[in-house]
Amino acid sequence: MHTLPLRTPTELDAMRAAGRVVAQTLHAVQAAARPGVRLRELDELAQTVIREAGAVPSFLGYRPAWAPTPFNGALCLSPNEVVVHGRPNGRRLREGDLLSIDCGAIADGWHGDSAVTVHVGADPEDDAPLLLATELALSAGITAAVPGATLLDVATAIDSVARAHGFAHLPDHGGHGIGRNMHEAPFVPNEPTRDAARHRLRAGNTIAIEPMLHAGTSGYRTKKDGWSIVTADGKRSAHFEHTVAITDDGPEILTACVS
Ligand code: MG
Ligand code: MG
């Protein structure tokens, strides 16, 4: 059995502060995501909100081992068939786009990480069932994140909702431990794995839970920019994420509060 690090009450307060900045940023960016607005403009707005709150964008300049270049923005902006890791660029939003907005911020050395998927204007392709299923999957995963449960319980809860609604996961991707680093062990899978049963949750653990669902079943490919992950069949996808603290009173969402 592997144990996750425990956060002290003071550390959890710091993570609440980071989570609040992320929630405020997503709130502002979501409201600004209108037809004609460029992705780069949304990213500039996010950087302003994060810095005015006294925090630091955690994605900007981030370069995991697999990435060809440091990330170029404060947000991952992933339209339509882009599942995650879309780069802020000059693309203008169009009526009917489905946009995943993923944001990370660091406050006093502690991280928050959260994502939402929103419609830009109308819903011509009837994405509502996909959005609902992905939000419900996140909610089920959070509800399962209680002391004594394992990450297998979290993964099974997420996967059950995805299956019940007939959607597929982005393979090989999921959530993660989070604290002084954005991405910490362990991997928090969206589908049951053998390893997930070896991680038991205790009050004081902090994890990011993030289902990524799509209508197709054909897997994914990475675009030439080395970052953007798109569904292989071009089907649309949705992504929701929260940073969550496990407490004796149940899961506490650290990235929900905008006030
Ligand atoms: Mg994220
Ligand atoms: Mg994350």
PDB file of C-alpha atoms and ligand atoms in Angstrom:
ATOM      1  CA  MET A   1       0.000   0.000   0.000  1.00  0.00           C
ATOM      2  CA  HIS A   2       1.421   3.396  -0.995  1.00  0.00           C
ATOM      3  CA  THR A   3       0.636   6.450   1.095  1.00  0.00           C
ATOM      4  CA  LEU A   4       0.058   9.943  -0.243  1.00  0.00           C
ATOM      5  CA  PRO A   5       1.521  12.968   1.578  1.00  0.00           C
ATOM      6  CA  LEU A   6      -0.611  14.560   4.298  1.00  0.00           C
ATOM      7  CA  ARG A   7      -1.181  18.320   4.299  1.00  0.00           C
ATOM      8  CA  THR A   8      -1.275  20.238   7.573  1.00  0.00           C
ATOM      9  CA  PRO A   9      -4.216  22.599   8.246  1.00  0.00           C
ATOM     10  CA  THR A  10      -1.945  25.542   7.367  1.00  0.00           C
ATOM     11  CA  GLU A  11      -0.930  23.907   4.098  1.00  0.00           C
ATOM     12  CA  LEU A  12      -4.575  23.195   3.246  1.00  0.00           C
ATOM     13  CA  ASP A  13      -5.350  26.879   3.830  1.00  0.00           C
ATOM     14  CA  ALA A  14      -2.615  27.746   1.324  1.00  0.00           C
ATOM     15  CA  MET A  15      -4.067  25.295  -1.187  1.00  0.00           C
ATOM     16  CA  ARG A  16      -7.540  26.821  -0.659  1.00  0.00           C
ATOM     17  CA  ALA A  17      -6.050  30.203  -1.567  1.00  0.00           C
ATOM     18  CA  ALA A  18      -4.444  28.807  -4.731  1.00  0.00           C
ATOM     19  CA  GLY A  19      -7.677  27.025  -5.609  1.00  0.00           C
ATOM     20  CA  ARG A  20      -9.658  30.238  -5.193  1.00  0.00           C
ATOM     21  CA  VAL A  21      -7.399  32.027  -7.689  1.00  0.00           C
ATOM     22  CA  VAL A  22      -7.913  29.217 -10.201  1.00  0.00           C
ATOM     23  CA  ALA A  23     -11.693  29.319  -9.704  1.00  0.00           C
ATOM     24  CA  GLN A  24     -11.767  33.118 -10.135  1.00  0.00           C
ATOM     25  CA  THR A  25      -9.679  32.852 -13.302  1.00  0.00           C
ATOM     26  CA  LEU A  26     -11.891  30.174 -14.842  1.00  0.00           C
ATOM     27  CA  HIS A  27     -14.950  32.252 -13.960  1.00  0.00           C
ATOM     28  CA  ALA A  28     -13.553  35.303 -15.768  1.00  0.00           C
ATOM     29  CA  VAL A  29     -12.311  33.365 -18.802  1.00  0.00           C
ATOM     30  CA  GLN A  30     -15.576  31.459 -19.153  1.00  0.00           C
ATOM     31  CA  ALA A  31     -17.496  34.751 -19.274  1.00  0.00           C
ATOM     32  CA  ALA A  32     -15.110  36.108 -21.931  1.00  0.00           C
ATOM     33  CA  ALA A  33     -15.291  33.059 -24.211  1.00  0.00           C
ATOM     34  CA  ARG A  34     -17.479  34.598 -26.938  1.00  0.00           C
ATOM     35  CA  PRO A  35     -17.468  34.225 -30.741  1.00  0.00           C
ATOM     36  CA  GLY A  36     -14.660  36.263 -32.330  1.00  0.00           C
ATOM     37  CA  VAL A  37     -12.384  36.284 -29.275  1.00  0.00           C
ATOM     38  CA  ARG A  38      -8.910  34.877 -29.867  1.00  0.00           C
ATOM     39  CA  LEU A  39      -7.575  32.094 -27.645  1.00  0.00           C
ATOM     40  CA  ARG A  40      -4.514  34.243 -26.951  1.00  0.00           C
ATOM     41  CA  GLU A  41      -6.786  37.000 -25.596  1.00  0.00           C
ATOM     42  CA  LEU A  42      -8.365  34.580 -23.148  1.00  0.00           C
ATOM     43  CA  ASP A  43      -4.894  33.610 -21.984  1.00  0.00           C
ATOM     44  CA  GLU A  44      -3.907  37.246 -21.476  1.00  0.00           C
ATOM     45  CA  LEU A  45      -7.023  37.726 -19.361  1.00  0.00           C
ATOM     46  CA  ALA A  46      -6.107  34.664 -17.274  1.00  0.00           C
ATOM     47  CA  GLN A  47      -2.574  35.913 -16.689  1.00  0.00           C
ATOM     48  CA  THR A  48      -3.929  39.272 -15.539  1.00  0.00           C
ATOM     49  CA  VAL A  49      -6.431  37.721 -13.111  1.00  0.00           C
ATOM     50  CA  ILE A  50      -3.820  35.327 -11.671  1.00  0.00           C
ATOM     51  CA  ARG A  51      -1.148  37.991 -11.214  1.00  0.00           C
ATOM     52  CA  GLU A  52      -3.563  40.580  -9.769  1.00  0.00           C
ATOM     53  CA  ALA A  53      -4.455  37.964  -7.147  1.00  0.00           C
ATOM     54  CA  GLY A  54      -0.760  37.779  -6.227  1.00  0.00           C
ATOM     55  CA  ALA A  55      -0.349  34.303  -7.703  1.00  0.00           C
ATOM     56  CA  VAL A  56       1.747  32.833 -10.520  1.00  0.00           C
ATOM     57  CA  PRO A  57       0.469  30.918 -13.585  1.00  0.00           C
ATOM     58  CA  SER A  58       1.752  27.360 -13.217  1.00  0.00           C
ATOM     59  CA  PHE A  59       1.392  26.274 -16.859  1.00  0.00           C
ATOM     60  CA  LEU A  60       3.435  29.149 -18.332  1.00  0.00           C
ATOM     61  CA  GLY A  61       6.901  27.813 -19.187  1.00  0.00           C
ATOM     62  CA  TYR A  62       6.038  24.341 -17.866  1.00  0.00           C
ATOM     63  CA  ARG A  63       7.894  21.624 -19.739  1.00  0.00           C
ATOM     64  CA  PRO A  64       7.249  17.980 -18.861  1.00  0.00           C
ATOM     65  CA  ALA A  65       9.764  15.387 -20.108  1.00  0.00           C
ATOM     66  CA  TRP A  66       7.634  14.506 -23.159  1.00  0.00           C
ATOM     67  CA  ALA A  67       7.095  18.103 -24.345  1.00  0.00           C
ATOM     68  CA  PRO A  68       9.170  19.562 -27.212  1.00  0.00           C
ATOM     69  CA  THR A  69       8.843  23.153 -25.956  1.00  0.00           C
ATOM     70  CA  PRO A  70       7.899  24.965 -22.730  1.00  0.00           C
ATOM     71  CA  PHE A  71       4.136  25.652 -22.573  1.00  0.00           C
ATOM     72  CA  ASN A  72       3.279  29.090 -23.976  1.00  0.00           C
ATOM     73  CA  GLY A  73       0.398  30.225 -21.766  1.00  0.00           C
ATOM     74  CA  ALA A  74      -1.425  30.242 -18.438  1.00  0.00           C
ATOM     75  CA  LEU A  75      -4.312  28.202 -19.830  1.00  0.00           C
ATOM     76  CA  CYS A  76      -4.671  25.033 -21.841  1.00  0.00           C
ATOM     77  CA  LEU A  77      -7.387  25.972 -24.351  1.00  0.00           C
ATOM     78  CA  SER A  78      -8.693  22.917 -26.182  1.00  0.00           C
ATOM     79  CA  PRO A  79     -11.471  23.462 -28.756  1.00  0.00           C
ATOM     80  CA  ASN A  80     -13.732  20.724 -30.128  1.00  0.00           C
ATOM     81  CA  GLU A  81     -11.674  17.633 -31.063  1.00  0.00           C
ATOM     82  CA  VAL A  82      -8.707  18.866 -28.992  1.00  0.00           C
ATOM     83  CA  VAL A  83      -9.081  16.947 -25.723  1.00  0.00           C
ATOM     84  CA  VAL A  84      -6.385  18.586 -23.583  1.00  0.00           C
ATOM     85  CA  HIS A  85      -3.140  20.617 -23.737  1.00  0.00           C
ATOM     86  CA  GLY A  86      -4.298  22.971 -26.498  1.00  0.00           C
ATOM     87  CA  ARG A  87      -2.020  26.022 -26.802  1.00  0.00           C
ATOM     88  CA  PRO A  88      -3.299  29.607 -26.677  1.00  0.00           C
ATOM     89  CA  ASN A  89      -2.847  30.968 -30.216  1.00  0.00           C
ATOM     90  CA  GLY A  90      -4.456  33.360 -32.678  1.00  0.00           C
ATOM     91  CA  ARG A  91      -7.460  31.130 -33.407  1.00  0.00           C
ATOM     92  CA  ARG A  92     -10.747  32.990 -33.016  1.00  0.00           C
ATOM     93  CA  LEU A  93     -13.610  31.289 -31.214  1.00  0.00           C
ATOM     94  CA  ARG A  94     -16.589  30.452 -33.415  1.00  0.00           C
ATOM     95  CA  GLU A  95     -20.271  30.090 -32.598  1.00  0.00           C
ATOM     96  CA  GLY A  96     -20.838  26.482 -31.545  1.00  0.00           C
ATOM     97  CA  ASP A  97     -17.273  25.707 -30.469  1.00  0.00           C
ATOM     98  CA  LEU A  98     -16.853  23.442 -27.457  1.00  0.00           C
ATOM     99  CA  LEU A  99     -13.906  24.769 -25.432  1.00  0.00           C
ATOM    100  CA  SER A 100     -12.021  23.091 -22.590  1.00  0.00           C
ATOM    101  CA  ILE A 101     -10.369  25.681 -20.334  1.00  0.00           C
ATOM    102  CA  ASP A 102      -7.723  24.266 -17.972  1.00  0.00           C
ATOM    103  CA  CYS A 103      -6.005  26.555 -15.459  1.00  0.00           C
ATOM    104  CA  GLY A 104      -3.280  26.197 -12.851  1.00  0.00           C
ATOM    105  CA  ALA A 105      -1.981  28.764 -10.361  1.00  0.00           C
ATOM    106  CA  ILE A 106       0.623  28.862  -7.594  1.00  0.00           C
ATOM    107  CA  ALA A 107      -0.016  30.881  -4.422  1.00  0.00           C
ATOM    108  CA  ASP A 108       2.694  30.931  -1.743  1.00  0.00           C
ATOM    109  CA  GLY A 109       4.250  27.838  -3.314  1.00  0.00           C
ATOM    110  CA  TRP A 110       1.060  25.746  -3.389  1.00  0.00           C
ATOM    111  CA  HIS A 111      -0.830  24.692  -6.492  1.00  0.00           C
ATOM    112  CA  GLY A 112      -4.434  24.635  -7.668  1.00  0.00           C
ATOM    113  CA  ASP A 113      -5.544  22.961 -10.908  1.00  0.00           C
ATOM    114  CA  SER A 114      -9.034  22.943 -12.415  1.00  0.00           C
ATOM    115  CA  ALA A 115     -10.774  22.731 -15.780  1.00  0.00           C
ATOM    116  CA  VAL A 116     -14.210  23.357 -17.261  1.00  0.00           C
ATOM    117  CA  THR A 117     -15.663  22.817 -20.715  1.00  0.00           C
ATOM    118  CA  VAL A 118     -18.064  25.417 -22.088  1.00  0.00           C
ATOM    119  CA  HIS A 119     -20.053  26.167 -25.200  1.00  0.00           C
ATOM    120  CA  VAL A 120     -19.300  29.240 -27.220  1.00  0.00           C
ATOM    121  CA  GLY A 121     -22.787  30.430 -28.074  1.00  0.00           C
ATOM    122  CA  ALA A 122     -25.192  27.821 -29.406  1.00  0.00           C
ATOM    123  CA  ASP A 123     -24.980  24.018 -29.233  1.00  0.00           C
ATOM    124  CA  PRO A 124     -25.405  22.959 -32.890  1.00  0.00           C
ATOM    125  CA  GLU A 125     -23.850  19.524 -32.408  1.00  0.00           C
ATOM    126  CA  ASP A 126     -25.862  18.671 -29.280  1.00  0.00           C
ATOM    127  CA  ASP A 127     -22.893  18.351 -26.941  1.00  0.00           C
ATOM    128  CA  ALA A 128     -25.081  18.652 -23.835  1.00  0.00           C
ATOM    129  CA  PRO A 129     -25.078  14.877 -23.089  1.00  0.00           C
ATOM    130  CA  LEU A 130     -21.261  14.757 -23.318  1.00  0.00           C
ATOM    131  CA  LEU A 131     -20.883  17.769 -21.024  1.00  0.00           C
ATOM    132  CA  LEU A 132     -23.374  16.380 -18.529  1.00  0.00           C
ATOM    133  CA  ALA A 133     -21.713  12.940 -18.465  1.00  0.00           C
ATOM    134  CA  THR A 134     -18.245  14.426 -17.931  1.00  0.00           C
ATOM    135  CA  GLU A 135     -19.431  16.681 -15.094  1.00  0.00           C
ATOM    136  CA  LEU A 136     -21.292  13.771 -13.503  1.00  0.00           C
ATOM    137  CA  ALA A 137     -18.177  11.594 -13.823  1.00  0.00           C
ATOM    138  CA  LEU A 138     -16.122  14.246 -12.017  1.00  0.00           C
ATOM    139  CA  SER A 139     -18.781  14.569  -9.341  1.00  0.00           C
ATOM    140  CA  ALA A 140     -18.871  10.785  -8.832  1.00  0.00           C
ATOM    141  CA  GLY A 141     -15.087  10.639  -8.584  1.00  0.00           C
ATOM    142  CA  ILE A 142     -15.053  13.417  -5.989  1.00  0.00           C
ATOM    143  CA  THR A 143     -17.831  11.776  -3.967  1.00  0.00           C
ATOM    144  CA  ALA A 144     -15.780   8.554  -3.838  1.00  0.00           C
ATOM    145  CA  ALA A 145     -12.684  10.385  -2.518  1.00  0.00           C
ATOM    146  CA  VAL A 146     -13.178   9.748   1.209  1.00  0.00           C
ATOM    147  CA  PRO A 147     -10.836   8.462   3.937  1.00  0.00           C
ATOM    148  CA  GLY A 148     -10.394   4.701   3.636  1.00  0.00           C
ATOM    149  CA  ALA A 149     -11.291   4.558  -0.063  1.00  0.00           C
ATOM    150  CA  THR A 150      -8.652   3.746  -2.653  1.00  0.00           C
ATOM    151  CA  LEU A 151      -7.957   5.365  -5.994  1.00  0.00           C
ATOM    152  CA  LEU A 152      -9.596   2.266  -7.492  1.00  0.00           C
ATOM    153  CA  ASP A 153     -12.871   3.400  -5.878  1.00  0.00           C
ATOM    154  CA  VAL A 154     -12.414   6.852  -7.439  1.00  0.00           C
ATOM    155  CA  ALA A 155     -11.599   5.396 -10.873  1.00  0.00           C
ATOM    156  CA  THR A 156     -14.500   2.953 -10.737  1.00  0.00           C
ATOM    157  CA  ALA A 157     -16.930   5.757  -9.861  1.00  0.00           C
ATOM    158  CA  ILE A 158     -15.729   7.878 -12.799  1.00  0.00           C
ATOM    159  CA  ASP A 159     -15.723   4.971 -15.223  1.00  0.00           C
ATOM    160  CA  SER A 160     -19.204   3.802 -14.209  1.00  0.00           C
ATOM    161  CA  VAL A 161     -20.701   7.167 -15.164  1.00  0.00           C
ATOM    162  CA  ALA A 162     -18.781   7.277 -18.467  1.00  0.00           C
ATOM    163  CA  ARG A 163     -19.987   3.784 -19.388  1.00  0.00           C
ATOM    164  CA  ALA A 164     -23.580   4.444 -18.330  1.00  0.00           C
ATOM    165  CA  HIS A 165     -23.666   7.443 -20.682  1.00  0.00           C
ATOM    166  CA  GLY A 166     -21.876   5.641 -23.516  1.00  0.00           C
ATOM    167  CA  PHE A 167     -18.723   7.773 -23.648  1.00  0.00           C
ATOM    168  CA  ALA A 168     -15.057   6.745 -23.864  1.00  0.00           C
ATOM    169  CA  HIS A 169     -12.066   8.000 -21.887  1.00  0.00           C
ATOM    170  CA  LEU A 170      -8.978   9.616 -23.285  1.00  0.00           C
ATOM    171  CA  PRO A 171      -6.620   6.615 -22.883  1.00  0.00           C
ATOM    172  CA  ASP A 172      -3.540   6.872 -20.632  1.00  0.00           C
ATOM    173  CA  HIS A 173      -4.579  10.206 -19.102  1.00  0.00           C
ATOM    174  CA  GLY A 174      -6.038  11.095 -15.720  1.00  0.00           C
ATOM    175  CA  GLY A 175      -5.590  13.055 -12.535  1.00  0.00           C
ATOM    176  CA  HIS A 176      -2.667  13.332 -10.153  1.00  0.00           C
ATOM    177  CA  GLY A 177      -1.431  14.167  -6.713  1.00  0.00           C
ATOM    178  CA  ILE A 178      -0.997  17.921  -6.212  1.00  0.00           C
ATOM    179  CA  GLY A 179       0.655  20.134  -3.613  1.00  0.00           C
ATOM    180  CA  ARG A 180       3.951  21.987  -3.886  1.00  0.00           C
ATOM    181  CA  ASN A 181       4.090  20.655  -7.455  1.00  0.00           C
ATOM    182  CA  MET A 182       1.263  20.624  -9.963  1.00  0.00           C
ATOM    183  CA  HIS A 183       1.864  17.013 -10.957  1.00  0.00           C
ATOM    184  CA  GLU A 184       2.784  14.736  -8.062  1.00  0.00           C
ATOM    185  CA  ALA A 185       2.468  10.983  -7.619  1.00  0.00           C
ATOM    186  CA  PRO A 186       0.265   9.070  -7.700  1.00  0.00           C
ATOM    187  CA  PHE A 187      -1.490   8.927 -11.063  1.00  0.00           C
ATOM    188  CA  VAL A 188      -5.267   9.157 -10.465  1.00  0.00           C
ATOM    189  CA  PRO A 189      -6.771   7.038 -13.253  1.00  0.00           C
ATOM    190  CA  ASN A 190     -10.228   7.481 -14.749  1.00  0.00           C
ATOM    191  CA  GLU A 191     -10.531   3.744 -15.388  1.00  0.00           C
ATOM    192  CA  PRO A 192      -9.860   0.871 -12.952  1.00  0.00           C
ATOM    193  CA  THR A 193      -6.223  -0.235 -12.856  1.00  0.00           C
ATOM    194  CA  ARG A 194      -4.378  -2.697 -10.648  1.00  0.00           C
ATOM    195  CA  ASP A 195      -2.092   0.041  -9.329  1.00  0.00           C
ATOM    196  CA  ALA A 196      -5.019   2.228  -8.229  1.00  0.00           C
ATOM    197  CA  ALA A 197      -5.994  -0.284  -5.521  1.00  0.00           C
ATOM    198  CA  ARG A 198      -2.593   0.234  -3.856  1.00  0.00           C
ATOM    199  CA  HIS A 199      -3.271   3.877  -2.998  1.00  0.00           C
ATOM    200  CA  ARG A 200      -5.556   4.341   0.003  1.00  0.00           C
ATOM    201  CA  LEU A 201      -6.805   7.839   0.790  1.00  0.00           C
ATOM    202  CA  ARG A 202      -6.505   9.497   4.203  1.00  0.00           C
ATOM    203  CA  ALA A 203      -7.721  12.818   5.561  1.00  0.00           C
ATOM    204  CA  GLY A 204      -5.134  15.425   4.520  1.00  0.00           C
ATOM    205  CA  ASN A 205      -4.410  14.012   1.049  1.00  0.00           C
ATOM    206  CA  THR A 206      -4.858  16.315  -1.947  1.00  0.00           C
ATOM    207  CA  ILE A 207      -5.497  15.115  -5.492  1.00  0.00           C
ATOM    208  CA  ALA A 208      -6.663  16.477  -8.829  1.00  0.00           C
ATOM    209  CA  ILE A 209      -9.482  14.479 -10.430  1.00  0.00           C
ATOM    210  CA  GLU A 210     -10.070  15.046 -14.156  1.00  0.00           C
ATOM    211  CA  PRO A 211     -12.235  12.913 -16.427  1.00  0.00           C
ATOM    212  CA  MET A 212     -11.750  13.481 -20.177  1.00  0.00           C
ATOM    213  CA  LEU A 213     -14.567  11.946 -22.213  1.00  0.00           C
ATOM    214  CA  HIS A 214     -15.368  11.779 -25.902  1.00  0.00           C
ATOM    215  CA  ALA A 215     -17.952  10.254 -28.159  1.00  0.00           C
ATOM    216  CA  GLY A 216     -15.594   8.173 -30.307  1.00  0.00           C
ATOM    217  CA  THR A 217     -13.634   5.078 -29.412  1.00  0.00           C
ATOM    218  CA  SER A 218     -10.578   5.448 -31.597  1.00  0.00           C
ATOM    219  CA  GLY A 219      -7.972   6.860 -29.236  1.00  0.00           C
ATOM    220  CA  TYR A 220      -5.922   9.972 -29.852  1.00  0.00           C
ATOM    221  CA  ARG A 221      -2.934  11.532 -31.577  1.00  0.00           C
ATOM    222  CA  THR A 222      -0.683  14.462 -30.720  1.00  0.00           C
ATOM    223  CA  LYS A 223      -0.643  17.399 -33.139  1.00  0.00           C
ATOM    224  CA  LYS A 224       2.514  18.768 -34.740  1.00  0.00           C
ATOM    225  CA  ASP A 225       2.850  21.418 -32.026  1.00  0.00           C
ATOM    226  CA  GLY A 226       3.872  18.545 -29.720  1.00  0.00           C
ATOM    227  CA  TRP A 227       1.220  19.504 -27.127  1.00  0.00           C
ATOM    228  CA  SER A 228      -2.359  19.366 -28.419  1.00  0.00           C
ATOM    229  CA  ILE A 229      -3.996  15.971 -27.999  1.00  0.00           C
ATOM    230  CA  VAL A 230      -6.851  15.393 -30.459  1.00  0.00           C
ATOM    231  CA  THR A 231      -9.315  12.538 -30.837  1.00  0.00           C
ATOM    232  CA  ALA A 232      -8.166  10.354 -33.732  1.00  0.00           C
ATOM    233  CA  ASP A 233     -11.636  10.387 -35.305  1.00  0.00           C
ATOM    234  CA  GLY A 234     -12.202  14.134 -34.843  1.00  0.00           C
ATOM    235  CA  LYS A 235     -15.100  13.637 -32.399  1.00  0.00           C
ATOM    236  CA  ARG A 236     -15.596  16.329 -29.767  1.00  0.00           C
ATOM    237  CA  SER A 237     -14.432  15.884 -26.206  1.00  0.00           C
ATOM    238  CA  ALA A 238     -15.053  17.356 -22.766  1.00  0.00           C
ATOM    239  CA  HIS A 239     -12.822  17.788 -19.718  1.00  0.00           C
ATOM    240  CA  PHE A 240     -13.681  18.802 -16.165  1.00  0.00           C
ATOM    241  CA  GLU A 241     -11.261  18.937 -13.236  1.00  0.00           C
ATOM    242  CA  HIS A 242     -11.122  19.920  -9.591  1.00  0.00           C
ATOM    243  CA  THR A 243      -8.416  19.908  -6.955  1.00  0.00           C
ATOM    244  CA  VAL A 244      -9.822  18.049  -3.946  1.00  0.00           C
ATOM    245  CA  ALA A 245      -8.780  17.635  -0.308  1.00  0.00           C
ATOM    246  CA  ILE A 246      -9.773  14.426   1.464  1.00  0.00           C
ATOM    247  CA  THR A 247     -11.128  15.301   4.920  1.00  0.00           C
ATOM    248  CA  ASP A 248     -12.879  13.502   7.762  1.00  0.00           C
ATOM    249  CA  ASP A 249     -15.991  15.476   6.816  1.00  0.00           C
ATOM    250  CA  GLY A 250     -15.835  14.265   3.211  1.00  0.00           C
ATOM    251  CA  PRO A 251     -14.169  15.576   0.050  1.00  0.00           C
ATOM    252  CA  GLU A 252     -13.557  19.329  -0.062  1.00  0.00           C
ATOM    253  CA  ILE A 253     -13.318  20.916  -3.502  1.00  0.00           C
ATOM    254  CA  LEU A 254     -10.490  23.469  -3.311  1.00  0.00           C
ATOM    255  CA  THR A 255     -11.110  25.009  -6.736  1.00  0.00           C
ATOM    256  CA  ALA A 256     -14.852  25.741  -6.432  1.00  0.00           C
ATOM    257  CA  CYS A 257     -14.999  28.998  -4.486  1.00  0.00           C
ATOM    258  CA  VAL A 258     -14.800  32.282  -6.440  1.00  0.00           C
ATOM    259  CA  SER A 259     -15.620  34.698  -3.596  1.00  0.00           C
TER     260      SER A 259
HETATM  261 MG    MG B   1      -5.612  20.909 -15.181  1.00  0.00          MG
HETATM  262 MG    MG B   2      -4.524  18.333 -13.663  1.00  0.00          MG
END
